[in-house]
């Protein structure tokens, strides 16, 4: 079944660190801690608002559809608590991470959205 697992505190970003790679790039690392029962985290990261508007018509519903029904190449997948890395190119712009959790029965959580500001 693909019904949504309702959990108000599904995700929490832990241990975020930023490392300057060059004058115009930065690596952001963090973990997504999940509520009990989540076995996998599917995510799409590194989108800017402009990318989001272009690739997903600015619709969170279409992002959710890709994360729950899209092909495996359309998203990244990790175990809860595994490190996630985003490579950002700091031009005064925000970057977006979208994620859903998948429980052991294959049901999905609500969509979580986080915004990162790459410039300190």
Tab-separated table of N, CA, C and O in Angstrom:
chain	number	residue	atom	x	y	z
A	1	UNK	N	0.852	-1.187	0.000
A	1	UNK	CA	0.000	0.000	0.000
A	1	UNK	C	0.886	1.235	0.000
A	1	UNK	O	1.991	1.201	0.525
A	2	UNK	N	0.404	2.306	-0.591
A	2	UNK	CA	1.233	3.516	-0.626
A	2	UNK	C	0.577	4.639	0.180
A	2	UNK	O	0.771	5.803	-0.100
A	3	UNK	N	-0.211	4.282	1.181
A	3	UNK	CA	-0.842	5.320	1.983
A	3	UNK	C	0.207	6.054	2.811
A	3	UNK	O	1.263	5.518	3.115
A	4	UNK	N	-0.106	7.269	3.146
A	4	UNK	CA	0.849	8.105	3.871
A	4	UNK	C	0.898	7.704	5.341
A	4	UNK	O	-0.128	7.492	5.968
A	5	UNK	N	2.097	7.562	5.854
A	5	UNK	CA	2.289	7.332	7.276
A	5	UNK	C	2.292	8.711	7.924
A	5	UNK	O	3.181	9.515	7.659
A	6	UNK	N	1.319	8.987	8.745
A	6	UNK	CA	1.247	10.309	9.361
A	6	UNK	C	2.135	10.348	10.591
A	6	UNK	O	1.971	9.568	11.515
A	7	UNK	N	3.079	11.231	10.572
A	7	UNK	CA	3.998	11.391	11.694
A	7	UNK	C	4.440	12.846	11.709
A	7	UNK	O	5.123	13.286	10.801
A	8	UNK	N	4.033	13.598	12.716
A	8	UNK	CA	4.293	15.032	12.699
A	8	UNK	C	5.781	15.395	12.754
A	8	UNK	O	6.192	16.400	12.214
A	9	UNK	N	6.583	14.570	13.408
A	9	UNK	CA	8.010	14.889	13.558
A	9	UNK	C	8.856	13.868	12.814
A	9	UNK	O	9.772	13.289	13.375
A	10	UNK	N	8.564	13.645	11.556
A	10	UNK	CA	9.230	12.579	10.808
A	10	UNK	C	10.725	12.806	10.660
A	10	UNK	O	11.519	11.911	10.896
A	11	UNK	N	11.127	14.000	10.231
A	11	UNK	CA	12.535	14.252	9.932
A	11	UNK	C	13.097	15.373	10.793
A	11	UNK	O	12.413	16.329	11.110
A	12	UNK	N	14.379	15.218	11.091
A	12	UNK	CA	15.111	16.299	11.739
A	12	UNK	C	16.523	16.285	11.164
A	12	UNK	O	17.146	15.224	11.055
A	13	UNK	N	17.003	17.456	10.767
A	13	UNK	CA	18.365	17.548	10.238
A	13	UNK	C	19.330	17.633	11.413
A	13	UNK	O	19.151	18.446	12.311
A	14	UNK	N	20.335	16.754	11.412
A	14	UNK	CA	21.322	16.704	12.493
A	14	UNK	C	22.723	16.850	11.915
A	14	UNK	O	22.987	16.416	10.802
A	15	UNK	N	23.609	17.409	12.700
A	15	UNK	CA	25.031	17.419	12.376
A	15	UNK	C	25.367	18.102	11.071
A	15	UNK	O	26.208	17.630	10.329
A	16	UNK	N	24.723	19.236	10.813
A	16	UNK	CA	24.994	19.915	9.538
A	16	UNK	C	26.368	20.576	9.586
A	16	UNK	O	26.742	21.182	10.580
A	17	UNK	N	27.149	20.404	8.530
A	17	UNK	CA	28.450	21.066	8.442
A	17	UNK	C	28.636	21.585	7.028
A	17	UNK	O	28.117	21.019	6.075
A	18	UNK	N	29.355	22.690	6.940
A	18	UNK	CA	29.641	23.290	5.633
A	18	UNK	C	31.147	23.358	5.455
A	18	UNK	O	31.866	23.747	6.355
A	19	UNK	N	31.599	22.947	4.290
A	19	UNK	CA	33.034	22.949	3.993
A	19	UNK	C	33.246	23.635	2.655
A	19	UNK	O	32.670	23.236	1.644
A	20	UNK	N	34.078	24.666	2.668
A	20	UNK	CA	34.363	25.384	1.423
A	20	UNK	C	35.272	24.513	0.558
A	20	UNK	O	36.301	24.038	1.010
A	21	UNK	N	34.864	24.278	-0.680
A	21	UNK	CA	35.644	23.454	-1.601
A	21	UNK	C	36.540	24.346	-2.459
A	21	UNK	O	37.692	24.052	-2.694
A	22	UNK	N	35.973	25.442	-2.926
A	22	UNK	CA	36.728	26.409	-3.725
A	22	UNK	C	36.066	27.763	-3.521
A	22	UNK	O	35.133	27.891	-2.729
A	23	UNK	N	36.537	28.753	-4.259
A	23	UNK	CA	35.968	30.096	-4.114
A	23	UNK	C	34.475	30.115	-4.436
A	23	UNK	O	33.742	30.947	-3.927
A	24	UNK	N	34.029	29.178	-5.273
A	24	UNK	CA	32.617	29.230	-5.663
A	24	UNK	C	31.876	27.912	-5.465
A	24	UNK	O	30.888	27.650	-6.129
A	25	UNK	N	32.361	27.053	-4.556
A	25	UNK	CA	31.592	25.842	-4.268
A	25	UNK	C	31.761	25.443	-2.804
A	25	UNK	O	32.784	25.725	-2.181
A	26	UNK	N	30.741	24.769	-2.301
A	26	UNK	CA	30.716	24.378	-0.906
A	26	UNK	C	30.048	23.014	-0.779
A	26	UNK	O	29.106	22.710	-1.514
A	27	UNK	N	30.561	22.181	0.147
A	27	UNK	CA	29.932	20.897	0.429
A	27	UNK	C	29.180	21.019	1.749
A	27	UNK	O	29.738	21.428	2.759
A	28	UNK	N	27.901	20.691	1.718
A	28	UNK	CA	27.084	20.687	2.929
A	28	UNK	C	26.783	19.228	3.257
A	28	UNK	O	26.303	18.485	2.397
A	29	UNK	N	27.103	18.809	4.471
A	29	UNK	CA	26.855	17.435	4.912
A	29	UNK	C	25.922	17.456	6.112
A	29	UNK	O	26.013	18.352	6.952
A	30	UNK	N	25.047	16.463	6.209
A	30	UNK	CA	24.119	16.378	7.338
A	30	UNK	C	23.497	14.995	7.369
A	30	UNK	O	23.680	14.185	6.455
A	31	UNK	N	22.773	14.703	8.424
A	31	UNK	CA	22.007	13.463	8.533
A	31	UNK	C	20.547	13.829	8.679
A	31	UNK	O	20.212	14.842	9.285
A	32	UNK	N	19.675	13.009	8.106
A	32	UNK	CA	18.238	13.145	8.336
A	32	UNK	C	17.849	12.074	9.349
A	32	UNK	O	17.827	10.891	9.018
A	33	UNK	N	17.611	12.487	10.581
A	33	UNK	CA	17.127	11.558	11.592
A	33	UNK	C	15.630	11.401	11.388
A	33	UNK	O	14.932	12.380	11.134
A	34	UNK	N	15.136	10.190	11.487
A	34	UNK	CA	13.725	9.917	11.206
A	34	UNK	C	13.034	9.345	12.425
A	34	UNK	O	13.667	8.757	13.290
A	35	UNK	N	11.723	9.490	12.437
A	35	UNK	CA	10.937	8.862	13.483
A	35	UNK	C	11.011	7.347	13.330
A	35	UNK	O	11.402	6.828	12.282
A	36	UNK	N	10.647	6.632	14.368
A	36	UNK	CA	10.718	5.161	14.373
A	36	UNK	C	9.897	4.579	13.228
A	36	UNK	O	8.885	5.140	12.828
A	37	UNK	N	10.371	3.469	12.694
A	37	UNK	CA	9.621	2.764	11.661
A	37	UNK	C	9.987	3.140	10.240
A	37	UNK	O	9.534	2.511	9.295
A	38	UNK	N	10.808	4.178	10.058
A	38	UNK	CA	11.223	4.581	8.705
A	38	UNK	C	12.464	3.769	8.333
A	38	UNK	O	13.447	3.752	9.058
A	39	UNK	N	12.402	3.072	7.195
A	39	UNK	CA	13.525	2.215	6.803
A	39	UNK	C	14.396	2.830	5.717
A	39	UNK	O	15.558	2.476	5.588
A	40	UNK	N	13.840	3.739	4.917
A	40	UNK	CA	14.592	4.405	3.846
A	40	UNK	C	14.156	5.859	3.758
A	40	UNK	O	13.024	6.201	4.073
A	41	UNK	N	15.067	6.695	3.277
A	41	UNK	CA	14.760	8.091	2.996
A	41	UNK	C	15.026	8.321	1.519
A	41	UNK	O	16.113	8.014	1.024
A	42	UNK	N	14.033	8.806	0.799
A	42	UNK	CA	14.214	9.189	-0.601
A	42	UNK	C	14.251	10.707	-0.649
A	42	UNK	O	13.439	11.373	-0.005
A	43	UNK	N	15.176	11.239	-1.435
A	43	UNK	CA	15.284	12.694	-1.454
A	43	UNK	C	15.760	13.217	-2.801
A	43	UNK	O	16.369	12.506	-3.594
A	44	UNK	N	15.426	14.466	-3.032
A	44	UNK	CA	15.910	15.238	-4.179
A	44	UNK	C	16.538	16.475	-3.572
A	44	UNK	O	15.896	17.175	-2.793
A	45	UNK	N	17.801	16.732	-3.889
A	45	UNK	CA	18.493	17.840	-3.234
A	45	UNK	C	19.213	18.719	-4.234
A	45	UNK	O	19.421	18.338	-5.380
A	46	UNK	N	19.606	19.887	-3.770
A	46	UNK	CA	20.399	20.792	-4.571
A	46	UNK	C	19.592	21.627	-5.545
A	46	UNK	O	20.160	22.326	-6.379
A	47	UNK	N	18.272	21.574	-5.435
A	47	UNK	CA	17.441	22.404	-6.317
A	47	UNK	C	17.477	23.854	-5.845
A	47	UNK	O	17.451	24.115	-4.659
A	48	UNK	N	17.504	24.772	-6.780
A	48	UNK	CA	17.233	26.163	-6.434
A	48	UNK	C	15.753	26.401	-6.707
A	48	UNK	O	15.101	25.572	-7.345
A	49	UNK	N	15.221	27.508	-6.246
A	49	UNK	CA	13.813	27.823	-6.513
A	49	UNK	C	13.560	27.834	-8.018
A	49	UNK	O	12.522	27.366	-8.490
A	50	UNK	N	14.532	28.330	-8.777
A	50	UNK	CA	14.399	28.386	-10.236
A	50	UNK	C	14.368	26.971	-10.834
A	50	UNK	O	13.551	26.670	-11.690
A	51	UNK	N	15.264	26.082	-10.347
A	51	UNK	CA	15.270	24.690	-10.812
A	51	UNK	C	13.940	24.017	-10.493
A	51	UNK	O	13.378	23.292	-11.309
A	52	UNK	N	13.479	24.247	-9.261
A	52	UNK	CA	12.222	23.650	-8.799
A	52	UNK	C	11.066	24.080	-9.687
A	52	UNK	O	10.271	23.257	-10.134
A	53	UNK	N	10.998	25.379	-9.981
A	53	UNK	CA	9.923	25.894	-10.832
A	53	UNK	C	10.001	25.286	-12.232
A	53	UNK	O	8.985	24.937	-12.826
A	54	UNK	N	11.230	25.106	-12.736
A	54	UNK	CA	11.407	24.579	-14.090
A	54	UNK	C	11.151	23.074	-14.143
A	54	UNK	O	10.406	22.585	-14.980
A	55	UNK	N	11.801	22.324	-13.248
A	55	UNK	CA	11.754	20.863	-13.339
A	55	UNK	C	10.442	20.263	-12.846
A	55	UNK	O	10.020	19.214	-13.301
A	56	UNK	N	9.802	20.922	-11.892
A	56	UNK	CA	8.591	20.346	-11.278
A	56	UNK	C	7.399	21.285	-11.380
A	56	UNK	O	6.438	21.149	-10.637
A	57	UNK	N	7.468	22.259	-12.264
A	57	UNK	CA	6.400	23.250	-12.420
A	57	UNK	C	6.057	23.922	-11.091
A	57	UNK	O	4.922	24.329	-10.870
A	58	UNK	N	7.036	23.979	-10.184
A	58	UNK	CA	6.806	24.616	-8.893
A	58	UNK	C	5.793	23.888	-8.037
A	58	UNK	O	5.257	24.448	-7.087
A	59	UNK	N	5.524	22.628	-8.339
A	59	UNK	CA	4.482	21.882	-7.640
A	59	UNK	C	5.084	20.838	-6.701
A	59	UNK	O	5.772	19.916	-7.144
A	60	UNK	N	4.820	20.984	-5.408
A	60	UNK	CA	5.291	19.991	-4.453
A	60	UNK	C	4.612	18.643	-4.689
A	60	UNK	O	5.184	17.592	-4.402
A	61	UNK	N	3.406	18.658	-5.255
A	61	UNK	CA	2.725	17.401	-5.587
A	61	UNK	C	3.527	16.608	-6.613
A	61	UNK	O	3.623	15.382	-6.529
A	62	UNK	N	4.109	17.296	-7.592
A	62	UNK	CA	4.878	16.573	-8.605
A	62	UNK	C	6.179	16.031	-8.018
A	62	UNK	O	6.635	14.957	-8.409
A	63	UNK	N	6.787	16.749	-7.055
A	63	UNK	CA	7.980	16.232	-6.378
A	63	UNK	C	7.602	14.982	-5.588
A	63	UNK	O	8.303	13.963	-5.631
A	64	UNK	N	6.473	15.036	-4.883
A	64	UNK	CA	6.012	13.892	-4.099
A	64	UNK	C	5.774	12.677	-4.998
A	64	UNK	O	6.160	11.561	-4.671
A	65	UNK	N	5.189	12.922	-6.150
A	65	UNK	CA	4.926	11.833	-7.096
A	65	UNK	C	6.231	11.180	-7.563
A	65	UNK	O	6.327	9.960	-7.649
A	66	UNK	N	7.243	12.006	-7.855
A	66	UNK	CA	8.541	11.456	-8.280
A	66	UNK	C	9.150	10.621	-7.146
A	66	UNK	O	9.670	9.533	-7.372
A	67	UNK	N	9.075	11.120	-5.902
A	67	UNK	CA	9.685	10.418	-4.775
A	67	UNK	C	8.938	9.133	-4.405
A	67	UNK	O	9.529	8.214	-3.862
A	68	UNK	N	7.660	9.064	-4.714
A	68	UNK	CA	6.895	7.878	-4.324
A	68	UNK	C	6.662	6.915	-5.491
A	68	UNK	O	6.509	5.721	-5.272
A	69	UNK	N	6.639	7.430	-6.719
A	69	UNK	CA	6.302	6.563	-7.853
A	69	UNK	C	7.284	6.675	-9.010
A	69	UNK	O	7.139	5.973	-10.004
A	70	UNK	N	8.268	7.552	-8.895
A	70	UNK	CA	9.211	7.754	-10.000
A	70	UNK	C	10.209	6.631	-10.107
A	70	UNK	O	10.285	5.751	-9.254
A	71	UNK	N	11.004	6.647	-11.181
A	71	UNK	CA	12.043	5.627	-11.334
A	71	UNK	C	13.191	5.929	-10.379
A	71	UNK	O	13.419	7.066	-10.011
A	72	UNK	N	13.923	4.910	-10.045
A	72	UNK	CA	15.008	5.016	-9.071
A	72	UNK	C	16.036	6.079	-9.464
A	72	UNK	O	16.623	6.714	-8.594
A	73	UNK	N	16.249	6.315	-10.740
A	73	UNK	CA	17.243	7.327	-11.138
A	73	UNK	C	16.754	8.749	-10.875
A	73	UNK	O	17.524	9.703	-10.961
A	74	UNK	N	15.477	8.934	-10.543
A	74	UNK	CA	14.916	10.276	-10.361
A	74	UNK	C	15.186	10.863	-8.986
A	74	UNK	O	14.943	12.030	-8.757
A	75	UNK	N	15.638	10.040	-8.045
A	75	UNK	CA	15.856	10.510	-6.683
A	75	UNK	C	17.032	9.751	-6.081
A	75	UNK	O	17.485	8.747	-6.629
A	76	UNK	N	17.526	10.226	-4.941
A	76	UNK	CA	18.556	9.517	-4.183
A	76	UNK	C	17.886	8.838	-3.008
A	76	UNK	O	16.832	9.279	-2.544
A	77	UNK	N	18.510	7.772	-2.505
A	77	UNK	CA	17.924	7.039	-1.389
A	77	UNK	C	19.016	6.653	-0.408
A	77	UNK	O	20.094	6.228	-0.820
A	78	UNK	N	18.752	6.839	0.872
A	78	UNK	CA	19.702	6.498	1.935
A	78	UNK	C	18.955	5.826	3.069
A	78	UNK	O	17.733	5.926	3.167
A	79	UNK	N	19.714	5.189	3.944
A	79	UNK	CA	19.149	4.712	5.200
A	79	UNK	C	19.047	5.903	6.150
A	79	UNK	O	19.875	6.816	6.082
A	80	UNK	N	18.067	5.907	7.052
A	80	UNK	CA	17.981	7.003	8.017
A	80	UNK	C	19.294	7.132	8.791
A	80	UNK	O	19.885	6.129	9.185
A	81	UNK	N	19.755	8.356	8.962
A	81	UNK	CA	20.985	8.600	9.711
A	81	UNK	C	22.253	8.507	8.888
A	81	UNK	O	23.317	8.883	9.359
A	82	UNK	N	22.177	7.987	7.641
A	82	UNK	CA	23.364	7.986	6.779
A	82	UNK	C	23.668	9.413	6.351
A	82	UNK	O	22.755	10.211	6.178
A	83	UNK	N	24.941	9.736	6.159
A	83	UNK	CA	25.269	11.102	5.749
A	83	UNK	C	24.761	11.429	4.347
A	83	UNK	O	24.802	10.584	3.451
A	84	UNK	N	24.253	12.626	4.204
A	84	UNK	CA	23.805	13.148	2.906
A	84	UNK	C	24.694	14.343	2.595
A	84	UNK	O	24.993	15.150	3.475
A	85	UNK	N	25.140	14.437	1.360
A	85	UNK	CA	25.997	15.554	0.964
A	85	UNK	C	25.362	16.296	-0.207
A	85	UNK	O	24.829	15.673	-1.126
A	86	UNK	N	25.416	17.613	-0.142
A	86	UNK	CA	24.966	18.468	-1.240
A	86	UNK	C	26.140	19.358	-1.621
A	86	UNK	O	26.812	19.889	-0.746
A	87	UNK	N	26.381	19.505	-2.911
A	87	UNK	CA	27.410	20.431	-3.384
A	87	UNK	C	26.699	21.677	-3.890
A	87	UNK	O	25.881	21.595	-4.805
A	88	UNK	N	26.997	22.795	-3.255
A	88	UNK	CA	26.310	24.046	-3.564
A	88	UNK	C	27.281	25.038	-4.182
A	88	UNK	O	28.484	24.997	-3.924
A	89	UNK	N	26.736	25.913	-4.976
A	89	UNK	CA	27.531	26.937	-5.643
A	89	UNK	C	27.000	28.290	-5.196
A	89	UNK	O	26.035	28.789	-5.759
A	90	UNK	N	27.586	28.830	-4.135
A	90	UNK	CA	27.009	30.001	-3.489
A	90	UNK	C	26.962	31.237	-4.374
A	90	UNK	O	27.929	31.936	-4.530
A	91	UNK	N	25.784	31.425	-4.942
A	91	UNK	CA	25.475	32.695	-5.587
A	91	UNK	C	24.270	33.078	-4.767
A	91	UNK	O	23.433	32.279	-4.604
A	92	UNK	N	24.094	34.186	-4.292
A	92	UNK	CA	23.039	34.557	-3.355
A	92	UNK	C	21.721	33.837	-3.631
A	92	UNK	O	20.748	34.434	-4.049
A	93	UNK	N	21.689	32.540	-3.429
A	93	UNK	CA	20.483	31.780	-3.776
A	93	UNK	C	20.285	30.678	-2.738
A	93	UNK	O	21.246	30.185	-2.161
A	94	UNK	N	19.047	30.325	-2.493
A	94	UNK	CA	18.743	29.237	-1.572
A	94	UNK	C	18.650	27.926	-2.340
A	94	UNK	O	18.247	27.901	-3.486
A	95	UNK	N	19.013	26.843	-1.665
A	95	UNK	CA	18.918	25.504	-2.233
A	95	UNK	C	17.870	24.718	-1.456
A	95	UNK	O	17.666	24.954	-0.277
A	96	UNK	N	17.234	23.770	-2.126
A	96	UNK	CA	16.112	23.056	-1.535
A	96	UNK	C	16.396	21.558	-1.492
A	96	UNK	O	16.959	20.994	-2.434
A	97	UNK	N	15.990	20.916	-0.399
A	97	UNK	CA	15.993	19.468	-0.264
A	97	UNK	C	14.546	19.038	-0.018
A	97	UNK	O	13.870	19.600	0.838
A	98	UNK	N	14.067	18.078	-0.796
A	98	UNK	CA	12.765	17.459	-0.566
A	98	UNK	C	13.016	16.010	-0.160
A	98	UNK	O	13.882	15.356	-0.733
A	99	UNK	N	12.254	15.506	0.803
A	99	UNK	CA	12.448	14.121	1.249
A	99	UNK	C	11.123	13.494	1.657
A	99	UNK	O	10.201	14.185	2.088
A	100	UNK	N	11.060	12.185	1.498
A	100	UNK	CA	9.975	11.380	2.069
A	100	UNK	C	10.622	10.177	2.754
A	100	UNK	O	11.692	9.731	2.353
A	101	UNK	N	9.972	9.693	3.784
A	101	UNK	CA	10.408	8.470	4.436
A	101	UNK	C	9.560	7.314	3.940
A	101	UNK	O	8.398	7.501	3.559
A	102	UNK	N	10.159	6.121	3.899
A	102	UNK	CA	9.444	4.916	3.499
A	102	UNK	C	9.519	3.946	4.674
A	102	UNK	O	10.606	3.688	5.185
A	103	UNK	N	8.367	3.435	5.101
A	103	UNK	CA	8.408	2.500	6.227
A	103	UNK	C	8.620	1.077	5.729
A	103	UNK	O	8.734	0.828	4.524
A	104	UNK	N	8.697	0.138	6.654
A	104	UNK	CA	9.012	-1.252	6.296
A	104	UNK	C	7.914	-1.896	5.454
A	104	UNK	O	8.151	-2.899	4.796
A	105	UNK	N	6.723	-1.292	5.445
A	105	UNK	CA	5.626	-1.830	4.634
A	105	UNK	C	5.484	-1.102	3.293
A	105	UNK	O	4.529	-1.321	2.566
A	106	UNK	N	6.443	-0.207	2.998
A	106	UNK	CA	6.416	0.491	1.721
A	106	UNK	C	5.484	1.695	1.672
A	106	UNK	O	5.180	2.188	0.593
A	107	UNK	N	5.044	2.181	2.829
A	107	UNK	CA	4.195	3.378	2.858
A	107	UNK	C	5.077	4.617	3.004
A	107	UNK	O	6.190	4.540	3.516
A	108	UNK	N	4.575	5.743	2.541
A	108	UNK	CA	5.361	6.972	2.477
A	108	UNK	C	4.853	8.014	3.472
A	108	UNK	O	3.664	8.115	3.714
A	109	UNK	N	5.801	8.810	3.966
A	109	UNK	CA	5.438	9.935	4.825
A	109	UNK	C	5.001	11.116	3.968
A	109	UNK	O	5.123	11.087	2.738
A	110	UNK	N	4.582	12.153	4.633
A	110	UNK	CA	4.326	13.415	3.952
A	110	UNK	C	5.658	13.972	3.451
A	110	UNK	O	6.723	13.604	3.945
A	111	UNK	N	5.574	14.870	2.487
A	111	UNK	CA	6.772	15.494	1.921
A	111	UNK	C	7.380	16.469	2.927
A	111	UNK	O	6.675	17.278	3.520
A	112	UNK	N	8.686	16.370	3.113
A	112	UNK	CA	9.414	17.335	3.944
A	112	UNK	C	10.230	18.223	3.019
A	112	UNK	O	10.777	17.752	2.014
A	113	UNK	N	10.313	19.494	3.337
A	113	UNK	CA	11.060	20.451	2.510
A	113	UNK	C	11.972	21.261	3.423
A	113	UNK	O	11.539	21.756	4.449
A	114	UNK	N	13.236	21.351	3.042
A	114	UNK	CA	14.206	22.142	3.792
A	114	UNK	C	14.882	23.106	2.822
A	114	UNK	O	15.125	22.765	1.672
A	115	UNK	N	15.206	24.282	3.325
A	115	UNK	CA	15.898	25.283	2.530
A	115	UNK	C	17.253	25.559	3.159
A	115	UNK	O	17.353	25.684	4.377
A	116	UNK	N	18.291	25.595	2.343
A	116	UNK	CA	19.652	25.865	2.797
A	116	UNK	C	20.125	27.184	2.208
A	116	UNK	O	19.952	27.425	1.019
A	117	UNK	N	20.732	27.998	3.056
A	117	UNK	CA	21.387	29.207	2.578
A	117	UNK	C	22.882	28.919	2.546
A	117	UNK	O	23.490	28.750	3.597
A	118	UNK	N	23.473	28.816	1.366
A	118	UNK	CA	24.885	28.453	1.290
A	118	UNK	C	25.844	29.533	1.758
A	118	UNK	O	26.932	29.243	2.180
A	119	UNK	N	25.416	30.785	1.690
A	119	UNK	CA	26.343	31.840	2.125
A	119	UNK	C	26.225	32.015	3.630
A	119	UNK	O	25.136	32.017	4.165
A	120	UNK	N	27.357	32.161	4.285
A	120	UNK	CA	27.380	32.309	5.757
A	120	UNK	C	26.922	33.695	6.140
A	120	UNK	O	27.233	34.665	5.513
